[in-house]
XYZ file of N, CA, C and O in Angstrom:
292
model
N 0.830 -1.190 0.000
C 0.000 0.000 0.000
C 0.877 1.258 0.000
O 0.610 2.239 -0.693
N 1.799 1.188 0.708
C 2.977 2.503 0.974
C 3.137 2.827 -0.175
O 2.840 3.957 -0.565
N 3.921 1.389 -1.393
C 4.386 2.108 -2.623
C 3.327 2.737 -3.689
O 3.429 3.748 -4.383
N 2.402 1.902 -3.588
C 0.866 2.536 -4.368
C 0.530 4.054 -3.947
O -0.062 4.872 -4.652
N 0.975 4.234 -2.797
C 0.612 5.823 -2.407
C 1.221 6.849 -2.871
O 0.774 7.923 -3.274
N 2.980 6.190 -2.738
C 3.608 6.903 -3.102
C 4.028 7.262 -4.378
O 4.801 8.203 -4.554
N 3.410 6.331 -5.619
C 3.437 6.677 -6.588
C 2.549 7.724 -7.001
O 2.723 8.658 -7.783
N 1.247 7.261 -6.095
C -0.428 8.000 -6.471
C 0.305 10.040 -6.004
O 0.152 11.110 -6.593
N 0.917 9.725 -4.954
C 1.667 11.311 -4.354
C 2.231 11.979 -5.320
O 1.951 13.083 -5.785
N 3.496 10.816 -5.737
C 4.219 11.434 -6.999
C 3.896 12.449 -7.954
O 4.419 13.517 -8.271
N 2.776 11.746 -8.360
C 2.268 12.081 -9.830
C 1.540 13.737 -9.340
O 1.721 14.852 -9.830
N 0.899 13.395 -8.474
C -0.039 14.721 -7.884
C 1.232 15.945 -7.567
O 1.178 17.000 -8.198
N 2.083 15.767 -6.799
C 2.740 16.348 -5.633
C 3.977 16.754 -6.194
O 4.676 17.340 -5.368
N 4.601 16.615 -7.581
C 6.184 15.994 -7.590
C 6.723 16.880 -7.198
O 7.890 16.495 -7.272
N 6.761 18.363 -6.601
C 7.726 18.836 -5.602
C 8.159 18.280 -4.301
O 9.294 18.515 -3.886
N 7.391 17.618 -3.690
C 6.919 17.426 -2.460
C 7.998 16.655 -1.977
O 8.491 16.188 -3.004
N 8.861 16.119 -0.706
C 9.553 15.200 -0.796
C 8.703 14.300 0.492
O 8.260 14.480 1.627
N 8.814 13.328 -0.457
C 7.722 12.100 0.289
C 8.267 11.094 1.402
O 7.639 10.324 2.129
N 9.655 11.349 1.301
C 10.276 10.789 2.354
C 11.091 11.582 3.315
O 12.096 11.128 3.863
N 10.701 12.589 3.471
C 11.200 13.580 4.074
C 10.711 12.929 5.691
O 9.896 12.015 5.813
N 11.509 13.724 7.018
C 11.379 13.040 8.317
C 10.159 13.397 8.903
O 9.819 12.817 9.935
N 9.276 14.468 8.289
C 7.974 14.749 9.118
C 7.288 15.418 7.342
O 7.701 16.293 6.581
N 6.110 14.472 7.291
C 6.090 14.688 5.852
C 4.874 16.308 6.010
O 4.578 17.020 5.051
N 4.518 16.462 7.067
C 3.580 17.595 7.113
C 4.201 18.669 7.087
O 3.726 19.758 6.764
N 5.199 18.468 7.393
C 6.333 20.073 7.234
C 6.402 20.686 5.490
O 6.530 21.778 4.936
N 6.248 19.391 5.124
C 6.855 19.640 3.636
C 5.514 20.073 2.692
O 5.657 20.186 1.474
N 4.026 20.338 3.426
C 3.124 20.408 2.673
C 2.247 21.665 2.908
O 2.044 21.855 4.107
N 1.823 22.338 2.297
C 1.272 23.634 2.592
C -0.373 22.979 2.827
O -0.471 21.756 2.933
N -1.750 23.923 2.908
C -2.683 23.459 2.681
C -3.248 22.688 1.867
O -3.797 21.612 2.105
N -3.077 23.428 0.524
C -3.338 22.645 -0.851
C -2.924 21.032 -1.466
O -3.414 20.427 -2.420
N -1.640 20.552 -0.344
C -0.986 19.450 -0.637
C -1.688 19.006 0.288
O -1.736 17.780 0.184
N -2.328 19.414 1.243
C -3.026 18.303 2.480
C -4.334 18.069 2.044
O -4.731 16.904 2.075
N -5.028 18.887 1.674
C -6.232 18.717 0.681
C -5.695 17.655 -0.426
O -6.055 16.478 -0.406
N -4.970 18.081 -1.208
C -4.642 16.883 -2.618
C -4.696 15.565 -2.107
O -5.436 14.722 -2.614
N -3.789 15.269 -0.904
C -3.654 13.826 0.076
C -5.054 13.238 0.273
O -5.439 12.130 -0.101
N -5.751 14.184 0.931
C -6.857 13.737 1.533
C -7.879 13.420 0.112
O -8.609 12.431 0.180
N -7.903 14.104 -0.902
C -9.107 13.895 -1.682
C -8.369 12.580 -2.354
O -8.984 11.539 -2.123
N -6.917 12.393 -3.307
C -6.936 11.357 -3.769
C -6.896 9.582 -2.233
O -7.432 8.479 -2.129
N -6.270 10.123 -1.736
C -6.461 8.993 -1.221
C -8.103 8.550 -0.934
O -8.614 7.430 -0.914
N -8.541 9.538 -0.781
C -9.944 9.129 -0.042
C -10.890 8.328 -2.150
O -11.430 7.232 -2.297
N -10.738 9.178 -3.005
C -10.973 8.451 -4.267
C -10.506 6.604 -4.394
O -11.118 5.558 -4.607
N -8.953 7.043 -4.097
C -8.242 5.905 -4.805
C -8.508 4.355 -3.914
O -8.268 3.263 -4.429
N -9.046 4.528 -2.499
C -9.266 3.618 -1.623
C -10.875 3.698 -1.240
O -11.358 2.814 -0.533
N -11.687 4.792 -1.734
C -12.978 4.713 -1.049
C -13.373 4.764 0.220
O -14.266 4.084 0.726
N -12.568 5.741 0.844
C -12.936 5.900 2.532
C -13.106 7.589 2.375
O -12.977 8.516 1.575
N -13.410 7.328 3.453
C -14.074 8.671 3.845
C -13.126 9.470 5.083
O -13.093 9.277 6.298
N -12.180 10.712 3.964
C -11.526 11.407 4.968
C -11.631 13.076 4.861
O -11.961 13.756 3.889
N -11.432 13.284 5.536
C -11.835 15.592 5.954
C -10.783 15.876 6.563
O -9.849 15.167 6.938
N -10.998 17.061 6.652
C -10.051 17.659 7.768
C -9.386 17.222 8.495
O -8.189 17.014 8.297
N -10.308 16.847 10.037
C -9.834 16.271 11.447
C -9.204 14.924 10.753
O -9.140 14.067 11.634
N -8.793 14.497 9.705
C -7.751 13.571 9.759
C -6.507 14.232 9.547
O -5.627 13.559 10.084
N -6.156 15.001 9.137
C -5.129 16.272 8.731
C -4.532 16.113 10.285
O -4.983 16.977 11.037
N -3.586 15.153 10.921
C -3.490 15.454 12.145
C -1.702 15.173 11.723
O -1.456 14.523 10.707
N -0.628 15.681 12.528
C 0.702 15.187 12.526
C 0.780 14.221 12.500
O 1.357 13.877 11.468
N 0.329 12.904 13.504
C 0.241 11.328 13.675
C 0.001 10.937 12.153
O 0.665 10.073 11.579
N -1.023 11.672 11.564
C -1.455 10.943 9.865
C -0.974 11.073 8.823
O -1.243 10.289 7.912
N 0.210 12.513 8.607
C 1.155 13.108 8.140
C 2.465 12.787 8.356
O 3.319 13.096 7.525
N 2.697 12.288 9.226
C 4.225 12.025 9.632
C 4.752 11.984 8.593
O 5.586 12.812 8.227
N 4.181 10.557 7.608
C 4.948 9.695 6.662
C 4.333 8.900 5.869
O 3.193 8.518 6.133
N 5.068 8.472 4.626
C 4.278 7.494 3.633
C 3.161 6.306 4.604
O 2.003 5.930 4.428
N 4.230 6.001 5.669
C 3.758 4.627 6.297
C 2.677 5.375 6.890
O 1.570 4.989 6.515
N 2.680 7.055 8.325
C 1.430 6.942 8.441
C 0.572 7.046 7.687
O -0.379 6.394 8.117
N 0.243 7.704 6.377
C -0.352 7.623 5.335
C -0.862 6.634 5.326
O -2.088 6.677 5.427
N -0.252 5.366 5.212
C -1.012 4.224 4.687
C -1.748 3.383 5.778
O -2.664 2.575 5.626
N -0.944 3.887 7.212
C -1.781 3.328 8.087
C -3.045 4.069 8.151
O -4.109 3.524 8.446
N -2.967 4.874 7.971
C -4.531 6.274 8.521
C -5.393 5.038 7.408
O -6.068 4.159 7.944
N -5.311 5.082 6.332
C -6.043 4.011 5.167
C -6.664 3.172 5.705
O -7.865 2.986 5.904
N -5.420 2.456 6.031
C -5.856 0.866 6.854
C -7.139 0.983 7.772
O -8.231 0.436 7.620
N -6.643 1.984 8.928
C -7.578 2.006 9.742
C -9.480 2.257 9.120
O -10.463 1.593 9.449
N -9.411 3.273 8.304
C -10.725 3.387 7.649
C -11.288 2.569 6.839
O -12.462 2.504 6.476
N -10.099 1.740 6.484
C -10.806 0.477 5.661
C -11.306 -0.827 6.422
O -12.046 -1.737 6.050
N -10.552 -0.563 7.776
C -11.364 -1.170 8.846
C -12.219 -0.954 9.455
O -12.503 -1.603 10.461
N -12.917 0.086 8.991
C -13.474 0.736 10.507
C -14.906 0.657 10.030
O -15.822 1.024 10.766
């Protein structure tokens, strides 16, 4: 799932550095919006704002965990 994201980021984002040590530093509003709408398309969950949290931003991996969890939930 990580690398699927991070390609899906790529393409959207390519300034962005996706492996950077706190990936929310590296994103203004507009890149946290882009995150939230494709992921929420590309997996079919349902995410807004209040997921926009540091814990969900950290990194590719939390990225893909925040996923996980909504695809569980």
């Amino acid at each position: 799932m990580r690398d699927r994201i991070k390609r899906l980021l790529e393409e959207a984002l390519p300034l962005v550095d996706l492996e950077a040590d706190f990936l929310l530093g590296e994103l203004d509003s507009l890149g946290v919006t882009t995150i939230l709408m494709l992921l929420s398309e590309e997996y079919g969950v349902a995410l807004d704002s209040t997921d926009a949290t540091p814990r969900n931003f950290r990194s590719l991996d939390s990225l893909a965990e925040m996923v996980r969890r909504k695809l569980g939930a």
